[in-house]
Short mmCIF file of C-alpha atoms (C1' of nucleotides) in Angstrom, two decimals:
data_model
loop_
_atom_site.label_atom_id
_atom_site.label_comp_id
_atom_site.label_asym_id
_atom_site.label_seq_id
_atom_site.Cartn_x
_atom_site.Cartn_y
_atom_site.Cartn_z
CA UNK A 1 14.25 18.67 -15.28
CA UNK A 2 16.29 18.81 -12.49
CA UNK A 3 16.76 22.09 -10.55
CA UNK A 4 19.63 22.41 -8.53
CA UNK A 5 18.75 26.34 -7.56
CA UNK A 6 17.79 25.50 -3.93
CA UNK A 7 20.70 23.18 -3.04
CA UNK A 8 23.59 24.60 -1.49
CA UNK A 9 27.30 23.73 -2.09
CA UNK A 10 28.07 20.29 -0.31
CA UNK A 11 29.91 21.70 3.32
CA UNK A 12 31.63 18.90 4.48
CA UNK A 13 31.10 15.12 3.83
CA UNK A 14 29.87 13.35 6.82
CA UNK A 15 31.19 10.44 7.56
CA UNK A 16 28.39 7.53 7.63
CA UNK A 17 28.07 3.96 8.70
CA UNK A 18 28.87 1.33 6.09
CA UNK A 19 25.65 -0.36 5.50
CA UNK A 20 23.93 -1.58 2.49
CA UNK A 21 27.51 -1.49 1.05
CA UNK A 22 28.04 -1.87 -2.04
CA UNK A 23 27.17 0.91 -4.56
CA UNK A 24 29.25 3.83 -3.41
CA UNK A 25 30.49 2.29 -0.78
CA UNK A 26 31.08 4.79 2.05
CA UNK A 27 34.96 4.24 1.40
CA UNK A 28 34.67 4.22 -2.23
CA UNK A 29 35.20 7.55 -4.16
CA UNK A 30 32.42 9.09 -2.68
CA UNK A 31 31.05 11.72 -4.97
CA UNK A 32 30.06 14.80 -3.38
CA UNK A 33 26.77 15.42 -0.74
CA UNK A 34 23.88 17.71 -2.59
CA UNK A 35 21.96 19.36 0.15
CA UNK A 36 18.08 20.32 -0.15
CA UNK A 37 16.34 22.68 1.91
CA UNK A 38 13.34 21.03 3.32
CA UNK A 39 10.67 20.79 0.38
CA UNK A 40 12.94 20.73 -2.32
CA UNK A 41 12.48 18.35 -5.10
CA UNK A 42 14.83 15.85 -5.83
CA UNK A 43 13.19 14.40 -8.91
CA UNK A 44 9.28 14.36 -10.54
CA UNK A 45 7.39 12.17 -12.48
CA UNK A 46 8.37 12.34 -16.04
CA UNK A 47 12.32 12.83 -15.54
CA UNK A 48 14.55 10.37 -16.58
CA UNK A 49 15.54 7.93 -14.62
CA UNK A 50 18.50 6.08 -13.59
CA UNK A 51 20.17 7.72 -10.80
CA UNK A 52 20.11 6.59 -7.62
CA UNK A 53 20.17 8.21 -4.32
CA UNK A 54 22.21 7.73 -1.12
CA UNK A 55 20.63 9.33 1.70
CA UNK A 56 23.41 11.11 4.15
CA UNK A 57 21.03 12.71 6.75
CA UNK A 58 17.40 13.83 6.74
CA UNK A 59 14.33 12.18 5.63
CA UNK A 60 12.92 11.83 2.40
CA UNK A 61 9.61 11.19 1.01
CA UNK A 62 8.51 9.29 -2.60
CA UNK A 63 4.97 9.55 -3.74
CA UNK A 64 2.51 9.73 -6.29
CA UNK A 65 -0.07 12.81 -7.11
CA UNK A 66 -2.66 12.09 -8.32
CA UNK A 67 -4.96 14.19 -11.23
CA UNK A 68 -6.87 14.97 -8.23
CA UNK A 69 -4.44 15.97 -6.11
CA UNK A 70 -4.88 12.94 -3.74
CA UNK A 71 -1.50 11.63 -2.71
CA UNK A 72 0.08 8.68 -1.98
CA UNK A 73 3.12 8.29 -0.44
CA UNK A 74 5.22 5.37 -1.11
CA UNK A 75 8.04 5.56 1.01
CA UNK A 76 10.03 7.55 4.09
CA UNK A 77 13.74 6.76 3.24
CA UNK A 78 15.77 8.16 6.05
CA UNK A 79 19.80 8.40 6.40
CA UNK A 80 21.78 5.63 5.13
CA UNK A 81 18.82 4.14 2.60
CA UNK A 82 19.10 4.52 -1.31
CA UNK A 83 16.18 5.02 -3.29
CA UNK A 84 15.33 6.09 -6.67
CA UNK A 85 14.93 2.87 -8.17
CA UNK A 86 12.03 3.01 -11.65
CA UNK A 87 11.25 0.39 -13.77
CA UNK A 88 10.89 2.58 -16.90
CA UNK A 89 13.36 5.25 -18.58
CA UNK A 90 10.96 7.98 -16.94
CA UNK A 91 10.31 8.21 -13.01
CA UNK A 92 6.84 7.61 -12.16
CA UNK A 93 7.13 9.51 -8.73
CA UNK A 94 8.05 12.21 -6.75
CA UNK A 95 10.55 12.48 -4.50
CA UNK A 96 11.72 15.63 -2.22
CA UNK A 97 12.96 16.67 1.41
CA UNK A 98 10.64 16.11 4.19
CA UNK A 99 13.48 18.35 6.25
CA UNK A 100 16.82 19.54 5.47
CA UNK A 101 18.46 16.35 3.55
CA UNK A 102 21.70 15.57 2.05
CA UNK A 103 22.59 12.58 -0.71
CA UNK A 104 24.65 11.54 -2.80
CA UNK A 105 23.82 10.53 -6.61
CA UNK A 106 24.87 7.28 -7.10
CA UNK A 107 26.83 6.45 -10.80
CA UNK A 108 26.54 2.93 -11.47
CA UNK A 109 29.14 1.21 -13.46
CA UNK A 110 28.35 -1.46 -15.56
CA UNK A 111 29.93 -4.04 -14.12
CA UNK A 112 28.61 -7.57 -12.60
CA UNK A 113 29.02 -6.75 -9.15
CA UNK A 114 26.77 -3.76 -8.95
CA UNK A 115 24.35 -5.41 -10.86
CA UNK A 116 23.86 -7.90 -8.53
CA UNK A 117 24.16 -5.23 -5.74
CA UNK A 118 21.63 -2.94 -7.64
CA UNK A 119 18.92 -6.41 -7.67
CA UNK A 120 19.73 -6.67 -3.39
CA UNK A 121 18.65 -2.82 -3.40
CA UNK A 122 15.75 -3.19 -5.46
CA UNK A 123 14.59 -6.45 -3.54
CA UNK A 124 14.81 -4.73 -0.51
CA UNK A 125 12.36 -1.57 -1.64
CA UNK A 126 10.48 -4.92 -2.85
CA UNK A 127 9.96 -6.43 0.57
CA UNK A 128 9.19 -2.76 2.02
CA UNK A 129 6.69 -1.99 -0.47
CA UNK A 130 4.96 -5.08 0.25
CA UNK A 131 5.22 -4.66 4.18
CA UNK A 132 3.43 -1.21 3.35
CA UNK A 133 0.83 -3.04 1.39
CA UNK A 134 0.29 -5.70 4.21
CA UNK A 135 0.13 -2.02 6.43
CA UNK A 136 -2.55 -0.45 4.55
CA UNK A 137 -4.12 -2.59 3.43
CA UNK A 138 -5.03 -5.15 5.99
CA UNK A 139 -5.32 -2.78 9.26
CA UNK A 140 -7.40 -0.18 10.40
CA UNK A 141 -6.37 3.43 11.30
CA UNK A 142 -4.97 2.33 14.87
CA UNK A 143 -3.19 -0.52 13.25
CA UNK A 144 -1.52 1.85 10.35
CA UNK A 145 -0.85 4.56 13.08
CA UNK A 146 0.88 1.99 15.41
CA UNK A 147 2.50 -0.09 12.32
CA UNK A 148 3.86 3.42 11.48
CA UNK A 149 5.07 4.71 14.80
CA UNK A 150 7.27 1.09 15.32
CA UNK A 151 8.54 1.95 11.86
CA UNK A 152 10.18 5.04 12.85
CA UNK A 153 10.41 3.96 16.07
CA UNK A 154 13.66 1.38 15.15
CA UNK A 155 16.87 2.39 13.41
CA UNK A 156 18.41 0.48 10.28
CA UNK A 157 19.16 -2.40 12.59
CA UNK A 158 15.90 -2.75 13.53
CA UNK A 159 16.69 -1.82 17.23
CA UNK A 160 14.22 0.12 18.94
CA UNK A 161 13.98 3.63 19.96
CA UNK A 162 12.39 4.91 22.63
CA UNK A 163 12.60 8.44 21.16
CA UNK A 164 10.97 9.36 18.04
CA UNK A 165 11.14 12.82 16.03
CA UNK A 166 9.04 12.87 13.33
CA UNK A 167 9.64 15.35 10.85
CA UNK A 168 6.50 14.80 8.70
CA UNK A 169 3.93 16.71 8.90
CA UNK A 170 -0.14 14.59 9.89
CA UNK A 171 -0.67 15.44 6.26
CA UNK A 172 2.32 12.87 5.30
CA UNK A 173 1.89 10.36 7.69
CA UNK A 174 -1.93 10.05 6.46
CA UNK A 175 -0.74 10.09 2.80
CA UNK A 176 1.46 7.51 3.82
CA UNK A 177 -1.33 5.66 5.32
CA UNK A 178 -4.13 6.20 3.21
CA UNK A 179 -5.92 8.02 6.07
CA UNK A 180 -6.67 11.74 6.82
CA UNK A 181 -4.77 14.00 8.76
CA UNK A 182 -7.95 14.01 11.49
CA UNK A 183 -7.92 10.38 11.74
CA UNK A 184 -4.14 10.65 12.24
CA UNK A 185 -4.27 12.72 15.10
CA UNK A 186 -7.38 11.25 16.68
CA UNK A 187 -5.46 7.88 16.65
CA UNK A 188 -2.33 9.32 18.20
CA UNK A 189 -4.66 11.44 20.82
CA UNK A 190 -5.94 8.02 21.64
CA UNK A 191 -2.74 6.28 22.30
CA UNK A 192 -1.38 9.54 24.36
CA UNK A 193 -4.57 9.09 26.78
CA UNK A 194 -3.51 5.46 26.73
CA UNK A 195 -0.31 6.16 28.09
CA UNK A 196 1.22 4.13 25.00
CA UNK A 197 2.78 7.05 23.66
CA UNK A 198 3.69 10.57 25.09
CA UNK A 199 3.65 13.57 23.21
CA UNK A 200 6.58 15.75 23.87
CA UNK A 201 5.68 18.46 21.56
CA UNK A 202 3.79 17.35 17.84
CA UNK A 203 6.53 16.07 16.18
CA UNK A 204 8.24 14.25 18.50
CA UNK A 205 7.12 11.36 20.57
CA UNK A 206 7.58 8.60 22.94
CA UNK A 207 6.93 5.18 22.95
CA UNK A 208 6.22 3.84 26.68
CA UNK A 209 4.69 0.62 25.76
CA UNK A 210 5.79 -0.75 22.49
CA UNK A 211 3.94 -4.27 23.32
CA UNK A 212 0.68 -2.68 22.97
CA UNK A 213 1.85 -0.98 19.14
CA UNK A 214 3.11 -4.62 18.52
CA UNK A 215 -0.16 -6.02 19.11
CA UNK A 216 -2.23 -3.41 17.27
CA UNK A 217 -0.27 -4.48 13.61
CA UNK A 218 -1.22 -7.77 13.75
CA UNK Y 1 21.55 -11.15 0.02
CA UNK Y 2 20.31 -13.04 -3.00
CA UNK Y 3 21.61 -17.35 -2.63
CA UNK Y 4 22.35 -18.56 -6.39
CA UNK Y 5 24.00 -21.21 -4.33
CA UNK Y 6 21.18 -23.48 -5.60
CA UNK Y 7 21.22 -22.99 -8.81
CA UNK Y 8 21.54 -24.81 -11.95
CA UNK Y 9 23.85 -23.27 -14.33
CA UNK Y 10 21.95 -22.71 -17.56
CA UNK Y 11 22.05 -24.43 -20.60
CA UNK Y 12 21.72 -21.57 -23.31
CA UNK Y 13 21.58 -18.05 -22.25
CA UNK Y 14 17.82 -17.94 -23.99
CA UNK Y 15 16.91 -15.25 -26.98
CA UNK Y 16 14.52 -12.61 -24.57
CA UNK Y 17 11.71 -11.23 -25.99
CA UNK Y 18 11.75 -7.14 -25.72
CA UNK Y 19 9.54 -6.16 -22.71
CA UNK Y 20 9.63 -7.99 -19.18
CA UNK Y 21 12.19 -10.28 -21.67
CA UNK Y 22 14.22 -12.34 -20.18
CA UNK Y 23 15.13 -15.25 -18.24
CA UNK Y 24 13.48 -18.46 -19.57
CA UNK Y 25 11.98 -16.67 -22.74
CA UNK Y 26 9.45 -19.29 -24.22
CA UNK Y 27 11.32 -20.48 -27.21
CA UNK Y 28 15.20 -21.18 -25.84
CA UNK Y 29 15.68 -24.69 -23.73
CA UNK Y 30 12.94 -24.40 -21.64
CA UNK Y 31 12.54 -26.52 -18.76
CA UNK Y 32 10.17 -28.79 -18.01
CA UNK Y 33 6.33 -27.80 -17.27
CA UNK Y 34 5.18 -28.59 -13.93
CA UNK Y 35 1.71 -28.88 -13.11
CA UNK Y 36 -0.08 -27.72 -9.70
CA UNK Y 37 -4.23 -28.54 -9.20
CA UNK Y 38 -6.46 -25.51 -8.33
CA UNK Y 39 -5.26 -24.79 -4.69
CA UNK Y 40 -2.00 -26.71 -5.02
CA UNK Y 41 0.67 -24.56 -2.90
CA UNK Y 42 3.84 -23.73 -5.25
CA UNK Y 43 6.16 -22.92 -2.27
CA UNK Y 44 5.17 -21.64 1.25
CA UNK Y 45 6.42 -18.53 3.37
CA UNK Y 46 10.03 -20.22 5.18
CA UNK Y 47 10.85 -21.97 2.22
CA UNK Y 48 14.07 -21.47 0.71
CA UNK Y 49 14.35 -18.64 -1.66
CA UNK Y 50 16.13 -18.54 -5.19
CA UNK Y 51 14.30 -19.92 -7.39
CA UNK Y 52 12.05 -18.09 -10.06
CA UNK Y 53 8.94 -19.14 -11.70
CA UNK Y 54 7.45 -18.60 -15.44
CA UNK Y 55 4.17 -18.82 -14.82
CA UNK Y 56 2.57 -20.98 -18.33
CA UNK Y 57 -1.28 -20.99 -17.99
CA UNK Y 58 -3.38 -20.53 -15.30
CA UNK Y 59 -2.68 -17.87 -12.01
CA UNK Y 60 -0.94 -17.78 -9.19
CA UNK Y 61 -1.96 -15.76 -6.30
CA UNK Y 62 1.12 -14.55 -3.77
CA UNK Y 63 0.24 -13.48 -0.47
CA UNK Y 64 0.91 -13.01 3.27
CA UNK Y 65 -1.02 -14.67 6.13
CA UNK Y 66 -1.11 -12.92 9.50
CA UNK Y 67 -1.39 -14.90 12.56
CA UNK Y 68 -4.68 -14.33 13.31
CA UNK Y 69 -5.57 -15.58 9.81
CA UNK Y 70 -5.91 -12.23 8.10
CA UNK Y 71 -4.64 -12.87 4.72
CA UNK Y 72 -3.21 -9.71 2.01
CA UNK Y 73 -2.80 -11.19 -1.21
CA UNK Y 74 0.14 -8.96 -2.99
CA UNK Y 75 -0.55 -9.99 -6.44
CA UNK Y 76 -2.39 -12.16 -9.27
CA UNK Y 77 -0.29 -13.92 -11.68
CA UNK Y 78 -1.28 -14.89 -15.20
CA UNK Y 79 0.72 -16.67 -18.12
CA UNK Y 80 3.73 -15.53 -18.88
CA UNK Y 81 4.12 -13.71 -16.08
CA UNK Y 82 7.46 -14.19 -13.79
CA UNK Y 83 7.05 -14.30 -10.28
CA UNK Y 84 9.00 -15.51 -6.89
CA UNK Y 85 11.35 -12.91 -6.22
CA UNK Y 86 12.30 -12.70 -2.45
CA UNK Y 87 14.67 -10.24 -0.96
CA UNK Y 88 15.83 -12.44 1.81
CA UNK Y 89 17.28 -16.33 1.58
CA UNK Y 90 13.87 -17.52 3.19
CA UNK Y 91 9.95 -16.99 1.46
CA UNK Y 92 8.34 -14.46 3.56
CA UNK Y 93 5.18 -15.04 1.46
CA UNK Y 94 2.52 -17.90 -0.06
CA UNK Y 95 2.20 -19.11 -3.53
CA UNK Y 96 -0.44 -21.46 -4.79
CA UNK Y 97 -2.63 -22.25 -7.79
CA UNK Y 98 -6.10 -20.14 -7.86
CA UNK Y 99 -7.01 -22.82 -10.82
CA UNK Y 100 -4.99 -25.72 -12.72
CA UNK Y 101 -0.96 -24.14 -13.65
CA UNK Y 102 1.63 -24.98 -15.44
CA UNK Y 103 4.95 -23.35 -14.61
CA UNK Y 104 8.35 -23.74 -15.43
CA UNK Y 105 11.12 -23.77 -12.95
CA UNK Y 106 13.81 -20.76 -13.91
CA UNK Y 107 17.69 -21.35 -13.09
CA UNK Y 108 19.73 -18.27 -13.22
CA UNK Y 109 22.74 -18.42 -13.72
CA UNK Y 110 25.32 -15.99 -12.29
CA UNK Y 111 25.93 -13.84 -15.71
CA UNK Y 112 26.14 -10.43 -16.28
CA UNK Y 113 23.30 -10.32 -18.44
CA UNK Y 114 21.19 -12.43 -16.30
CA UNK Y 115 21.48 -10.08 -13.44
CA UNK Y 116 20.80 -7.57 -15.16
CA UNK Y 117 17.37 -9.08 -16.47
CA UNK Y 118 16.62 -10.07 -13.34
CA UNK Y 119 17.01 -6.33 -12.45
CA UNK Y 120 14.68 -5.50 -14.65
CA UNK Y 121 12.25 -8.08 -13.59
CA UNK Y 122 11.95 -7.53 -10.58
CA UNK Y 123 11.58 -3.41 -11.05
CA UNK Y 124 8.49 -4.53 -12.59
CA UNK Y 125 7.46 -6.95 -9.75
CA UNK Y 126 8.82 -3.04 -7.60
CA UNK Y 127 6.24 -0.80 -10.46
CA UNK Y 128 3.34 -3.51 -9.41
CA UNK Y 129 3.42 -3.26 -6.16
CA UNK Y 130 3.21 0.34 -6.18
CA UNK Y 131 0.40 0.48 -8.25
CA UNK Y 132 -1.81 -1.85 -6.19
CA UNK Y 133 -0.68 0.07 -3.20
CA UNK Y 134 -2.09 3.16 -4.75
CA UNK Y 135 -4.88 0.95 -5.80
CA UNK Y 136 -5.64 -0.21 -1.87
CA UNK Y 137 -4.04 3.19 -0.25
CA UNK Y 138 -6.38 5.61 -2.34
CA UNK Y 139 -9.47 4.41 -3.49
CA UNK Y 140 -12.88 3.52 -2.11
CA UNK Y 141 -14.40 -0.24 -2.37
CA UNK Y 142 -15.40 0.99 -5.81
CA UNK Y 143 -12.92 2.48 -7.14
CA UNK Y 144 -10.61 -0.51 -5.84
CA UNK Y 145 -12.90 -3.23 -7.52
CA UNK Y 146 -12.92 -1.04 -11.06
CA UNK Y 147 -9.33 -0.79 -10.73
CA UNK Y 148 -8.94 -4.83 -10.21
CA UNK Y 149 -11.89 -4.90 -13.48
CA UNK Y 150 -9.29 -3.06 -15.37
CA UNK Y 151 -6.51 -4.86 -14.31
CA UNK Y 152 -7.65 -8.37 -14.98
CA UNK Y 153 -9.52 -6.72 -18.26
CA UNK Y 154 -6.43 -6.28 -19.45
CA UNK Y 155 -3.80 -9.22 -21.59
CA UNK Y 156 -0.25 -8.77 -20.72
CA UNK Y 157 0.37 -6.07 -23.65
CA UNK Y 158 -2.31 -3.49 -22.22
CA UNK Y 159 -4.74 -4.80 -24.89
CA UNK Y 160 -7.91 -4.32 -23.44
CA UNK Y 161 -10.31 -7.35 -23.07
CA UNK Y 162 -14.13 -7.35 -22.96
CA UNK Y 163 -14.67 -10.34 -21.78
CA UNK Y 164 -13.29 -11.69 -18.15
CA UNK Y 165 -13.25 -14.83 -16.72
CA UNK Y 166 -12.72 -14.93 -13.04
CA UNK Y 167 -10.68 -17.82 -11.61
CA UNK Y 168 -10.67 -16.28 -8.07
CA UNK Y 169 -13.20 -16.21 -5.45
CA UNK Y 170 -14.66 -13.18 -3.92
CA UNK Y 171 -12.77 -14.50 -1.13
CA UNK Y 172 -9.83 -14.08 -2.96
CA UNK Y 173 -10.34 -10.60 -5.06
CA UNK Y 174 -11.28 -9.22 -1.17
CA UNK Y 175 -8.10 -10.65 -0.02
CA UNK Y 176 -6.38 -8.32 -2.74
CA UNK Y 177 -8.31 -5.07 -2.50
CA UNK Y 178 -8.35 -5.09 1.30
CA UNK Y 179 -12.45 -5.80 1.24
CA UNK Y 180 -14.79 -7.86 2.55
CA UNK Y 181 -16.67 -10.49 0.13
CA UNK Y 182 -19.84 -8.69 1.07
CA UNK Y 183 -18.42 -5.62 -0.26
CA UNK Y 184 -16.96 -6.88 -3.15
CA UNK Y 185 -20.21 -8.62 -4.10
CA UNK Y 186 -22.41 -5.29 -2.77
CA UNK Y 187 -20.12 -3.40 -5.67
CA UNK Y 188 -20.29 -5.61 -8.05
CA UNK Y 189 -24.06 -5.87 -7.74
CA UNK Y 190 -24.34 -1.91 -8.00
CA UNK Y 191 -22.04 -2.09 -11.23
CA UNK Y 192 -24.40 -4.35 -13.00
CA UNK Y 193 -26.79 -2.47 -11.95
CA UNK Y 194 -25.43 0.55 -13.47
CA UNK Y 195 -25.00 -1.60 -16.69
CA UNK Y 196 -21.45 -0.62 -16.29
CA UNK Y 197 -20.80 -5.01 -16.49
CA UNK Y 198 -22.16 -7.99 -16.89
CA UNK Y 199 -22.22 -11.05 -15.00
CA UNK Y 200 -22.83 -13.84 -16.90
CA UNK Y 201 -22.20 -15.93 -14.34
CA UNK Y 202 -20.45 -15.56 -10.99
CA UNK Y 203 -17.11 -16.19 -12.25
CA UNK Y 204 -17.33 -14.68 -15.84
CA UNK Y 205 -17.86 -11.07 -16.57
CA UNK Y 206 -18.02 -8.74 -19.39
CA UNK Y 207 -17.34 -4.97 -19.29
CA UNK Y 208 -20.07 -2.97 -20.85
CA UNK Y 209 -18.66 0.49 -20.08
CA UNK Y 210 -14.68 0.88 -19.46
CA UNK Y 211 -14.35 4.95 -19.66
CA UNK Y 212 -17.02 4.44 -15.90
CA UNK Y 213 -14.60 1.84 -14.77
CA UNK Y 214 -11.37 3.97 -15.22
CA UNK Y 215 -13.44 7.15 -13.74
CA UNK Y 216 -13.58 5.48 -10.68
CA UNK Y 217 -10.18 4.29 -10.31
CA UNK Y 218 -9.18 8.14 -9.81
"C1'" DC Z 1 -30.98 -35.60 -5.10
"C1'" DG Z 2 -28.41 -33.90 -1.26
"C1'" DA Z 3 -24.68 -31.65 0.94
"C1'" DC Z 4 -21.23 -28.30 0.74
"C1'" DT Z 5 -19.37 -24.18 -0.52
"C1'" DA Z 6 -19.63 -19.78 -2.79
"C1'" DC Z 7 -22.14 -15.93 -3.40
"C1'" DT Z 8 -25.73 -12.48 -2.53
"C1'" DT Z 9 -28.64 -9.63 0.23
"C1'" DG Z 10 -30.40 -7.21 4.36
"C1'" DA Z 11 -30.21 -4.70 8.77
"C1'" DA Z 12 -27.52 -2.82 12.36
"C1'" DA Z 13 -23.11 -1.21 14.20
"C1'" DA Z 14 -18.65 0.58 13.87
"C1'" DG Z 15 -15.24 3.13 11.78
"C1'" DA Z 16 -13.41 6.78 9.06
"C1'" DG Z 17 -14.34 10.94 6.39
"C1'" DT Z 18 -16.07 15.73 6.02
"C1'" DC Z 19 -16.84 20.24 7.49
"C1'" DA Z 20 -16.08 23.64 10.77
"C1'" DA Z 21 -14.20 25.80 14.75
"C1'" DT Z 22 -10.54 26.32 17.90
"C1'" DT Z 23 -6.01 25.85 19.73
"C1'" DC Z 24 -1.12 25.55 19.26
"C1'" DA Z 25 3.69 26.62 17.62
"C1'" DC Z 26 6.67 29.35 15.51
"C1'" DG Z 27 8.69 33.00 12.89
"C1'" DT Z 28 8.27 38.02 11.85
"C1'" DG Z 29 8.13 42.56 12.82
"C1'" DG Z 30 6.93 46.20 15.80
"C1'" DC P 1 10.56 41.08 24.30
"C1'" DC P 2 6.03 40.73 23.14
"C1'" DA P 3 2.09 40.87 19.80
"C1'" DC P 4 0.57 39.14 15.67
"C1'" DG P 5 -0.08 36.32 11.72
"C1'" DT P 6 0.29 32.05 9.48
"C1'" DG P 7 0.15 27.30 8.87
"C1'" DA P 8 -0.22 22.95 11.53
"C1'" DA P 9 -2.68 20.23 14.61
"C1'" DT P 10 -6.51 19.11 17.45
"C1'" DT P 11 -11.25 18.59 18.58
"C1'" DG P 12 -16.26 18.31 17.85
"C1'" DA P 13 -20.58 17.19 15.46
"C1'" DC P 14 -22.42 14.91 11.83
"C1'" DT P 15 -22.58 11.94 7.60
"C1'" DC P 16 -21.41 8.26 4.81
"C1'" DT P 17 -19.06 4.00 3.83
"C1'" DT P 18 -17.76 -0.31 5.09
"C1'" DT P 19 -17.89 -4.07 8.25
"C1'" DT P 20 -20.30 -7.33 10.94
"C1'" DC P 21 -23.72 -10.56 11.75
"C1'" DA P 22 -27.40 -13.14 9.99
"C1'" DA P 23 -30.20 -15.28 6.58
"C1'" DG P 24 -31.10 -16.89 2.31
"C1'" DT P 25 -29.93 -18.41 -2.68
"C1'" DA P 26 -27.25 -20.46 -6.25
"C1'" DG P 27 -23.86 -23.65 -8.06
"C1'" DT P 28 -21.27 -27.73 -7.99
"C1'" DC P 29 -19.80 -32.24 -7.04
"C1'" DG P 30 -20.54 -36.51 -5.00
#
DNA sequence: CGACTACTTGAAAAGAGTCAATTCACGTGG
DNA sequence: CCACGTGAATTGACTCTTTTCAAGTAGTCG
C-alpha cells in the first residue's frame, strides 16, 4: 500500500549532480520529484517491491521494527543516493522522511546496461551495510558515535565537512547504532567538553578535531 | 564499478536451480574443485576483485581485520552457498577455510541473464547482511548466540536441524556476534544449563528446545 | 606422555542500560 | 510579544551486562 495523501505535487525539478549515473540518469527523462513531508512513509514491510528510489534532497531513513517495537535502522540515504533495493518480491523494511525529502521512482528497463548498473547499486548498499556492521559491531558507544559523526560529516565524495546538520532525532542515531538515546547524548556531551565537537544548537554540530573521531573508529 | 575484464567467457550458460539459482548451478560444466586446508586463505583484502566462488563442502568465513587486530567476521559460508562479491575492483575483506573446502571458481560472463543472476545473488548476500546486523545491532550476548544457534541449525532450505556440528572456534563465532569467547562460552554454559542444548562435545551441539532459542532472538 | 591450543570458569572493573527528573527548543495561542 | 505546552534532549543515580584479567581444565597432535 502506498499512500500518496501527504505528498505534494512535484514544484520544480531541481537540478542535481550527475553521480551514480546510470539509472535515471540526471539528463535522462527524468520522471517527476514526489515530495514527503518529514515522517511520511515511502514504503513498509510487506509492499511489493521493485522500485527504486532517487533521493533529490533531504534525508531518508530504512529500518526494521521489530514485534517489540525495538528498531533498527539500516541506513541514512541522503541527496543523490538510491535505495530501495529487496531481495524478495515483498520489502522487508521501512523506509520514510527523516525531514522534508524529495525522490524520484526509478523504472528500470530491462535491458543489459541497467542490469549491470542495478548490480554496481546494490554492491555499493553491500559495502555500506557491511561498513555499518564493522560500526556496530566491533566499537563501543564512543566509537559508533564518532564512526557516525565522520559519516555525516563528508559529502558523496567523501570530502569532509566541517559543518554538520543532523536532522535525526538521538532516538535515530541510537537506532542506527544499536545504542540508546542517553548513551547518545552522553557520548556527544563528552566529545563537546573535549573540544572535539561543538554544539551549535542539538542538531547541528561541528567537528574541530576530526583526528581524534578518526582514531576513536578504529 | 564491477571488472569482468578477467573473466573467462563461459562455456554453457548452466540450467539454475529456482532459489539463489544461478551462476555455476551444480549440474552444467562445472569447473574444477579446488581444495583449501582448514585455515587456508581463499583470497585476502587488496586482492583483485571479480571473481565468484561456489562454495562445495566445508565453510568459509569472510571478514574484516582492523589495524589494531580487531577482527568482524561478516558472514559464515556453507555448501552451496555463493560468496565473493566486492563492490570495488580491489577485496576490502578476508576469506579463508574454517575447516577442509572445496570450491569452484565461477566465470561470469557478460550476458544479460548472468547479470541479472548475479543481481539476485548478491541481494541475498544485501538480505544477509541485514539480518546479522539486526542480529549484532539489537540483541544481547544471548539473544545474539540463539540467533547464530538458529542460523547454523538451519540447512540451506530453512529445514531445521537438531543436530549441529561446529567447525568454528569460539574465537571465531565471537568474531561474528561482536562477543568475547568468555561470553560466548558463559552463554552457552547457561543454555545447557537451561537444557535449552546440548553439548556433546565442544564443537558439536544439539538443540533440545528451539521455540527458547527463537524467544530470545526477539 | 607432553606441549600447545581451545575452552571454561571466576572475580573485579568498566561500560551501557534503565528509570526518573530537569532543562531546552519550538510552535501555538492568548 | 510573551506565556505555555509539548516533545526532544540532557543529566543524574543506580543496576545489570559484558569485558577484562587471571587461573584452571580439556582436547588434540606430535
Amino acid at each position: 500500500m502506498y499512500d500518496f495523501s501527504h505528498a505534494v505535487s512535484p514544484a520544480t525539478p531541481p537540478s542535481i549532480a550527475p553521480y551514480p549515473a546510470g539509472v535515471g540518469g540526471e539528463d535522462a527523462v527524468a520522471g517527476p520529484v514526489t515530495v514527503y513531508n518529514a515522517g511520511a512513509e515511502i514504503y513498509a514491510e510487506g509492499d511489493r517491491s521493485g522500485a527504486l528510489y532517487r533521493l533529490v534532497y533531504g534525508v531518508v531513513r530504512v529500518y526494521r521494527l521489530l514485534a517489540d517495537g525495538r528498531r533498527q535502522i539500516c541506513a541514512f540515504h541522503r541527496a543523490g543516493e538510491i535505495f530501495g533495493f529487496e531481495a524478495g518480491a515483498e520489502r522487508h523494511f521501512f523506509a520514510d522522511a527523516v525531514n522534508p525529502v524529495g525522490l524520484r521512482v526509478l523504472r528500470p528497463g530491462g535491458e543489459v546496461e541497467t542490469s549491470r548498473e542495478l548490480l554496481n547499486l546494490a554492491l555499493n548498499s553491500l559495502e555500506r551495510a557491511h561498513d555499518h556492521l564493522l560500526t556496530v559491531g566491533r566499537n563501543d558507544a564512543m566509537g559508533r558515535v564518532a564512526a557516525f559523526l565522520l559519516e555525516m560529516g563528508a559529502d558523496r565524495d567523501g570530502e569532509a565537512l566541517r559543518e554538520i546538520d543532523l536532522p535525526m532525532s538521538r532516538a535515530d542515531i541510537g537506532d542506527y547504532l544499536g545504542l540508546t538515546i542517553e548513551t547518545v547524548s552522553r557520548v556527544l556531551t563528552r566529545l563537546k567538553s573535549a573540544r572535539v565537537i561543538r554544539l551549535a544548537s542539538t542538531r547541528h554540530l561541528e567537528i574541530l578535531r576530526r583526528d581524534v573521531l578518526e582514531d576513536m573508529t578504529a
